[in-house]
Short mmCIF file of N, CA and C in Angstrom, two decimals:
data_model
loop_
_atom_site.label_atom_id
_atom_site.label_comp_id
_atom_site.label_asym_id
_atom_site.label_seq_id
_atom_site.Cartn_x
_atom_site.Cartn_y
_atom_site.Cartn_z
N UNK H 1 0.94 -1.18 0.28
CA UNK H 1 0.04 -0.05 0.11
C UNK H 1 0.95 1.33 -0.02
N UNK H 2 0.33 2.48 -0.67
CA UNK H 2 1.36 3.38 -0.70
C UNK H 2 0.70 4.62 0.40
N UNK H 3 1.28 5.75 0.36
CA UNK H 3 0.62 7.23 1.15
C UNK H 3 -0.73 7.45 1.09
N UNK H 4 -1.28 7.32 -0.20
CA UNK H 4 -2.64 7.77 -0.01
C UNK H 4 -3.43 6.34 -0.34
N UNK H 5 -3.35 5.37 0.40
CA UNK H 5 -4.49 4.41 0.42
C UNK H 5 -4.68 4.13 2.01
N UNK H 6 -5.65 3.45 2.03
CA UNK H 6 -6.04 3.03 3.21
C UNK H 6 -6.30 1.50 3.46
N UNK H 7 -6.45 0.78 4.31
CA UNK H 7 -6.95 -0.75 4.52
C UNK H 7 -7.67 -1.03 5.46
N UNK H 8 -8.68 -2.16 5.42
CA UNK H 8 -9.53 -2.48 6.47
C UNK H 8 -8.56 -3.47 7.21
N UNK H 9 -7.50 -3.86 6.74
CA UNK H 9 -6.43 -4.98 7.60
C UNK H 9 -5.65 -3.87 8.54
N UNK H 10 -5.58 -3.90 9.64
CA UNK H 10 -5.18 -3.19 10.93
C UNK H 10 -3.64 -3.72 10.89
N UNK H 11 -3.32 -4.61 10.42
CA UNK H 11 -1.73 -4.97 10.23
C UNK H 11 -1.05 -4.64 8.88
N UNK H 12 -1.93 -4.04 7.95
CA UNK H 12 -1.24 -3.81 6.81
C UNK H 12 -0.40 -2.33 7.24
N UNK H 13 0.77 -2.61 6.00
CA UNK H 13 1.97 -1.47 6.24
C UNK H 13 2.01 -1.08 4.79
N UNK H 14 2.78 0.31 4.55
CA UNK H 14 3.03 1.02 3.57
C UNK H 14 4.13 -0.37 2.87
N UNK H 15 3.73 -0.31 1.67
CA UNK H 15 4.73 -1.32 0.82
C UNK H 15 4.37 -2.70 0.50
N UNK H 16 2.82 -3.05 1.26
CA UNK H 16 2.25 -4.29 0.92
C UNK H 16 1.79 -4.36 -0.41
N UNK H 17 1.96 -5.39 -1.13
CA UNK H 17 1.34 -5.43 -2.41
C UNK H 17 0.12 -5.60 -2.90
N UNK H 18 -0.45 -4.78 -3.60
CA UNK H 18 -1.94 -5.05 -3.95
C UNK H 18 -2.14 -4.67 -5.36
N UNK H 19 -3.62 -5.03 -5.40
CA UNK H 19 -4.06 -4.92 -7.01
C UNK H 19 -5.48 -4.35 -6.82
N UNK H 20 -5.49 -3.61 -7.98
CA UNK H 20 -6.96 -3.12 -8.10
C UNK H 20 -7.70 -3.44 -9.49
N UNK H 21 -8.84 -4.25 -9.33
CA UNK H 21 -9.66 -4.43 -9.96
C UNK H 21 -10.81 -3.54 -10.44
N UNK H 22 -10.68 -2.97 -11.81
CA UNK H 22 -11.95 -2.41 -12.30
C UNK H 22 -13.31 -2.99 -12.72
N UNK H 23 -14.35 -2.86 -12.06
CA UNK H 23 -15.77 -3.43 -12.44
C UNK H 23 -16.52 -2.25 -13.31
N UNK H 24 -16.97 -2.84 -14.52
CA UNK H 24 -17.98 -1.67 -15.02
C UNK H 24 -19.52 -1.98 -14.84
N UNK H 25 -20.10 -1.27 -14.53
CA UNK H 25 -21.50 -1.74 -14.05
C UNK H 25 -22.41 -0.48 -15.28
N UNK H 26 -23.13 -1.40 -15.66
CA UNK H 26 -24.06 -0.74 -16.81
C UNK H 26 -25.64 -0.87 -16.73
N UNK H 27 -26.35 0.02 -16.65
CA UNK H 27 -27.90 -0.21 -16.65
C UNK H 27 -28.63 0.09 -18.00
N UNK H 28 -28.75 -1.24 -18.53
CA UNK H 28 -29.34 -1.11 -19.98
C UNK H 28 -30.57 -1.26 -19.72
N UNK H 29 -31.44 -1.05 -18.62
CA UNK H 29 -32.69 -1.27 -18.51
C UNK H 29 -33.65 0.03 -18.75
N UNK H 30 -34.70 0.12 -18.36
CA UNK H 30 -35.16 1.52 -18.93
C UNK H 30 -35.59 2.37 -17.61
N UNK H 31 -35.37 1.86 -16.52
CA UNK H 31 -35.71 2.13 -15.17
C UNK H 31 -34.40 2.55 -14.18
N UNK H 32 -34.54 3.48 -13.49
CA UNK H 32 -33.14 3.28 -12.21
C UNK H 32 -32.86 2.30 -11.73
N UNK H 33 -31.60 2.12 -11.55
CA UNK H 33 -31.20 0.66 -10.64
C UNK H 33 -30.27 1.15 -9.54
N UNK H 34 -30.73 0.77 -8.48
CA UNK H 34 -29.84 0.72 -7.17
C UNK H 34 -29.18 -0.69 -6.90
N UNK H 35 -27.67 -0.51 -7.10
CA UNK H 35 -26.83 -1.82 -6.31
C UNK H 35 -26.28 -1.56 -5.41
N UNK H 36 -25.97 -2.43 -4.60
CA UNK H 36 -25.72 -2.47 -3.28
C UNK H 36 -24.83 -3.71 -3.20
N UNK H 37 -23.43 -3.49 -4.14
CA UNK H 37 -22.47 -4.92 -4.30
C UNK H 37 -21.96 -5.14 -2.98
N UNK H 38 -21.72 -6.34 -2.42
CA UNK H 38 -20.96 -6.90 -1.51
C UNK H 38 -19.97 -7.10 -2.21
N UNK H 39 -18.39 -7.21 -2.43
CA UNK H 39 -17.52 -7.44 -3.29
C UNK H 39 -16.64 -8.43 -2.11
N UNK H 40 -16.29 -9.39 -2.37
CA UNK H 40 -15.62 -10.15 -2.00
C UNK H 40 -14.13 -10.75 -2.97
N UNK H 41 -12.90 -10.48 -2.95
CA UNK H 41 -11.88 -11.24 -3.71
C UNK H 41 -11.17 -12.45 -2.71
N UNK H 42 -11.10 -13.76 -3.13
CA UNK H 42 -10.27 -14.61 -2.46
C UNK H 42 -9.08 -15.05 -3.44
N UNK H 43 -8.04 -15.10 -2.55
CA UNK H 43 -7.04 -15.79 -3.38
C UNK H 43 -6.96 -17.22 -3.05
N UNK H 44 -6.11 -17.96 -4.04
CA UNK H 44 -5.85 -19.31 -3.96
C UNK H 44 -4.58 -19.65 -3.46
N UNK H 45 -4.23 -20.73 -2.70
CA UNK H 45 -5.08 -21.96 -2.93
C UNK H 45 -6.03 -22.33 -1.82
N UNK H 46 -6.18 -21.36 -0.71
CA UNK H 46 -6.67 -21.72 0.14
C UNK H 46 -8.15 -20.77 0.34
N UNK H 47 -8.10 -19.59 -0.37
CA UNK H 47 -9.69 -19.44 -0.68
C UNK H 47 -9.38 -18.14 0.63
N UNK H 48 -8.32 -17.86 0.96
CA UNK H 48 -8.33 -16.48 1.81
C UNK H 48 -8.57 -15.14 1.68
N UNK H 49 -9.93 -14.53 2.27
CA UNK H 49 -10.20 -13.40 1.73
C UNK H 49 -9.18 -12.39 1.57
N UNK H 50 -9.12 -11.49 0.69
CA UNK H 50 -7.97 -10.64 0.64
C UNK H 50 -8.49 -9.53 1.29
N UNK H 51 -7.71 -8.63 2.18
CA UNK H 51 -8.30 -7.41 2.75
C UNK H 51 -8.23 -6.12 1.97
N UNK H 52 -9.45 -5.56 1.81
CA UNK H 52 -9.72 -4.26 1.04
C UNK H 52 -8.65 -3.52 0.97
N UNK H 53 -8.53 -2.84 0.11
CA UNK H 53 -7.41 -1.55 -0.08
C UNK H 53 -8.16 -0.42 -0.66
N UNK H 54 -8.51 0.77 0.06
CA UNK H 54 -9.25 1.74 -0.52
C UNK H 54 -7.99 3.21 -0.98
N UNK H 55 -8.53 3.35 -1.99
CA UNK H 55 -7.50 4.63 -3.01
C UNK H 55 -8.49 5.56 -3.24
N UNK H 56 -9.50 5.45 -3.56
CA UNK H 56 -10.55 6.50 -3.52
C UNK H 56 -11.52 6.27 -2.33
N UNK H 57 -12.87 7.19 -2.48
CA UNK H 57 -13.52 6.86 -1.55
C UNK H 57 -14.32 5.79 -1.80
N UNK H 58 -15.03 5.11 -0.71
CA UNK H 58 -15.48 3.88 -1.01
C UNK H 58 -17.00 4.21 -1.11
N UNK H 59 -18.00 3.56 -1.94
CA UNK H 59 -19.29 3.64 -1.99
C UNK H 59 -20.06 2.74 -1.34
N UNK H 60 -21.15 2.83 -0.90
CA UNK H 60 -21.85 1.54 -0.26
C UNK H 60 -22.86 1.43 -1.54
N UNK H 61 -23.50 2.05 -2.37
CA UNK H 61 -24.33 2.02 -3.19
C UNK H 61 -24.02 2.61 -4.68
N UNK H 62 -24.74 2.03 -5.44
CA UNK H 62 -24.47 2.82 -6.90
C UNK H 62 -25.93 3.12 -7.24
N UNK H 63 -26.22 4.19 -7.58
CA UNK H 63 -27.56 4.62 -8.65
C UNK H 63 -27.44 4.84 -9.80
N UNK H 64 -27.73 4.03 -10.70
CA UNK H 64 -27.78 3.99 -12.29
C UNK H 64 -29.18 4.52 -12.93
N UNK H 65 -29.11 5.87 -13.80
CA UNK H 65 -29.91 5.86 -14.48
C UNK H 65 -29.92 5.38 -15.63
N UNK H 66 -31.10 4.91 -16.40
CA UNK H 66 -31.28 4.14 -17.48
C UNK H 66 -30.15 4.48 -18.34
N UNK H 67 -29.57 3.40 -19.15
CA UNK H 67 -28.38 3.77 -20.28
C UNK H 67 -27.00 4.20 -19.75
N UNK H 68 -27.29 4.54 -18.03
CA UNK H 68 -26.08 5.20 -17.54
C UNK H 68 -24.95 3.96 -17.04
N UNK H 69 -23.41 4.31 -17.17
CA UNK H 69 -22.73 3.08 -16.63
C UNK H 69 -21.64 3.77 -15.88
N UNK H 70 -21.04 3.17 -15.24
CA UNK H 70 -20.14 3.89 -14.28
C UNK H 70 -18.67 2.56 -14.07
N UNK H 71 -17.60 3.05 -13.48
CA UNK H 71 -16.67 2.19 -13.28
C UNK H 71 -16.43 2.45 -11.82
N UNK H 72 -15.86 1.18 -11.25
CA UNK H 72 -16.12 1.03 -9.28
C UNK H 72 -14.85 0.11 -9.42
N UNK H 73 -13.63 0.59 -8.57
CA UNK H 73 -12.16 0.06 -8.60
C UNK H 73 -12.39 -0.55 -7.19
N UNK H 74 -12.05 -1.69 -7.08
CA UNK H 74 -11.74 -2.72 -5.91
C UNK H 74 -10.33 -3.16 -5.69
N UNK H 75 -9.93 -2.52 -4.57
CA UNK H 75 -8.30 -2.97 -4.18
C UNK H 75 -8.20 -3.69 -3.00
N UNK H 76 -7.20 -4.68 -3.64
CA UNK H 76 -7.15 -5.88 -2.32
C UNK H 76 -5.40 -5.86 -1.99
N UNK H 77 -5.21 -6.14 -1.14
CA UNK H 77 -3.99 -6.84 -0.79
C UNK H 77 -3.60 -7.95 -1.03
N UNK H 78 -2.76 -8.30 -1.99
CA UNK H 78 -2.77 -9.86 -2.65
C UNK H 78 -1.27 -9.92 -3.13
N UNK H 79 -0.31 -10.42 -2.63
CA UNK H 79 0.98 -10.86 -3.47
C UNK H 79 0.77 -11.24 -4.85
N UNK H 80 1.76 -10.96 -5.61
CA UNK H 80 1.42 -11.65 -7.14
C UNK H 80 1.53 -13.09 -7.02
N UNK H 81 1.98 -13.76 -6.44
CA UNK H 81 1.91 -15.32 -6.46
C UNK H 81 0.70 -15.64 -5.89
N UNK H 82 0.00 -14.91 -5.60
CA UNK H 82 -1.41 -15.40 -4.94
C UNK H 82 -2.29 -15.24 -6.41
N UNK H 83 -2.00 -13.91 -7.24
CA UNK H 83 -3.14 -13.50 -7.96
C UNK H 83 -3.13 -14.61 -9.27
N UNK H 84 -2.61 -15.48 -9.60
CA UNK H 84 -2.63 -16.46 -10.37
C UNK H 84 -3.95 -17.00 -10.63
N UNK H 85 -4.50 -17.44 -9.45
CA UNK H 85 -5.74 -18.07 -9.27
C UNK H 85 -6.76 -17.33 -8.33
N UNK H 86 -7.48 -16.51 -8.50
CA UNK H 86 -8.15 -15.63 -7.62
C UNK H 86 -9.72 -15.96 -7.99
N UNK H 87 -10.75 -15.67 -6.68
CA UNK H 87 -12.20 -15.59 -7.15
C UNK H 87 -12.58 -14.18 -6.74
N UNK H 88 -13.52 -13.56 -7.43
CA UNK H 88 -14.28 -12.41 -7.38
C UNK H 88 -15.59 -12.68 -6.90
N UNK H 89 -16.22 -12.61 -6.24
CA UNK H 89 -17.33 -12.56 -5.38
C UNK H 89 -18.39 -11.22 -5.39
N UNK H 90 -19.40 -11.26 -6.36
CA UNK H 90 -20.12 -9.99 -6.46
C UNK H 90 -21.63 -10.38 -6.06
N UNK H 91 -22.04 -9.86 -4.50
CA UNK H 91 -23.62 -10.05 -4.05
C UNK H 91 -24.37 -8.95 -3.85
N UNK H 92 -25.44 -9.26 -3.99
CA UNK H 92 -26.35 -7.69 -3.86
C UNK H 92 -27.39 -8.37 -2.85
N UNK H 93 -27.12 -8.04 -1.64
CA UNK H 93 -27.92 -7.93 -0.56
C UNK H 93 -29.78 -7.60 -0.99
N UNK H 94 -29.81 -6.74 -1.75
CA UNK H 94 -31.15 -6.30 -2.08
C UNK H 94 -32.20 -7.44 -2.80
N UNK H 95 -31.25 -8.16 -4.04
CA UNK H 95 -31.42 -8.68 -5.15
C UNK H 95 -30.38 -9.81 -5.05
N UNK H 96 -30.57 -10.97 -4.34
CA UNK H 96 -29.67 -12.22 -4.31
C UNK H 96 -29.53 -12.66 -5.69
N UNK H 97 -30.50 -12.51 -6.43
CA UNK H 97 -30.26 -13.24 -7.94
C UNK H 97 -29.41 -12.33 -8.81
N UNK H 98 -28.83 -11.45 -8.27
CA UNK H 98 -27.77 -10.71 -9.04
C UNK H 98 -26.75 -11.09 -8.52
N UNK H 99 -26.38 -12.25 -7.99
CA UNK H 99 -24.97 -12.50 -7.28
C UNK H 99 -24.44 -12.98 -8.46
N UNK H 100 -23.03 -13.04 -8.44
CA UNK H 100 -22.26 -13.60 -9.58
C UNK H 100 -20.51 -14.15 -9.04
N UNK H 101 -20.21 -15.01 -9.72
CA UNK H 101 -18.68 -15.13 -9.06
C UNK H 101 -17.77 -14.99 -10.30
N UNK H 102 -16.67 -15.00 -10.36
CA UNK H 102 -15.46 -15.13 -11.55
C UNK H 102 -14.10 -15.65 -10.89
N UNK H 103 -13.79 -16.38 -11.79
CA UNK H 103 -12.51 -17.19 -11.08
C UNK H 103 -11.52 -17.07 -12.07
N UNK H 104 -10.14 -17.07 -11.80
CA UNK H 104 -9.16 -16.54 -12.60
C UNK H 104 -8.06 -15.72 -11.94
N UNK H 105 -6.96 -15.49 -13.39
CA UNK H 105 -5.90 -14.57 -12.77
C UNK H 105 -6.29 -13.14 -13.08
N UNK H 106 -5.58 -12.64 -11.91
CA UNK H 106 -5.92 -11.00 -11.94
C UNK H 106 -4.48 -10.33 -11.64
N UNK H 107 -4.56 -8.93 -12.33
CA UNK H 107 -3.34 -8.38 -11.99
C UNK H 107 -2.46 -8.61 -13.08
#
């Protein structure tokens, strides 16, 4: 982590390796959509949850107008050797049917 970042990990220190994943949210419907994503990144081989890193302000929810899109950065502390097989889980407590999981290399 660097001087302009913060982490939820109380043991994190400057220089810890982290990666930022940019997610793109798009509302292709004709109605306003509010998303309240719960994002978890796990590293392999043991499925350990990677601590979040905040570079910009964190957002609890996203409100997208019809046709609107936005980017959402998710940063996590994760050494390079653990990025070869990671899992990104996105859950939405308002609408559980919108849950999705991606698995693969990141960074």
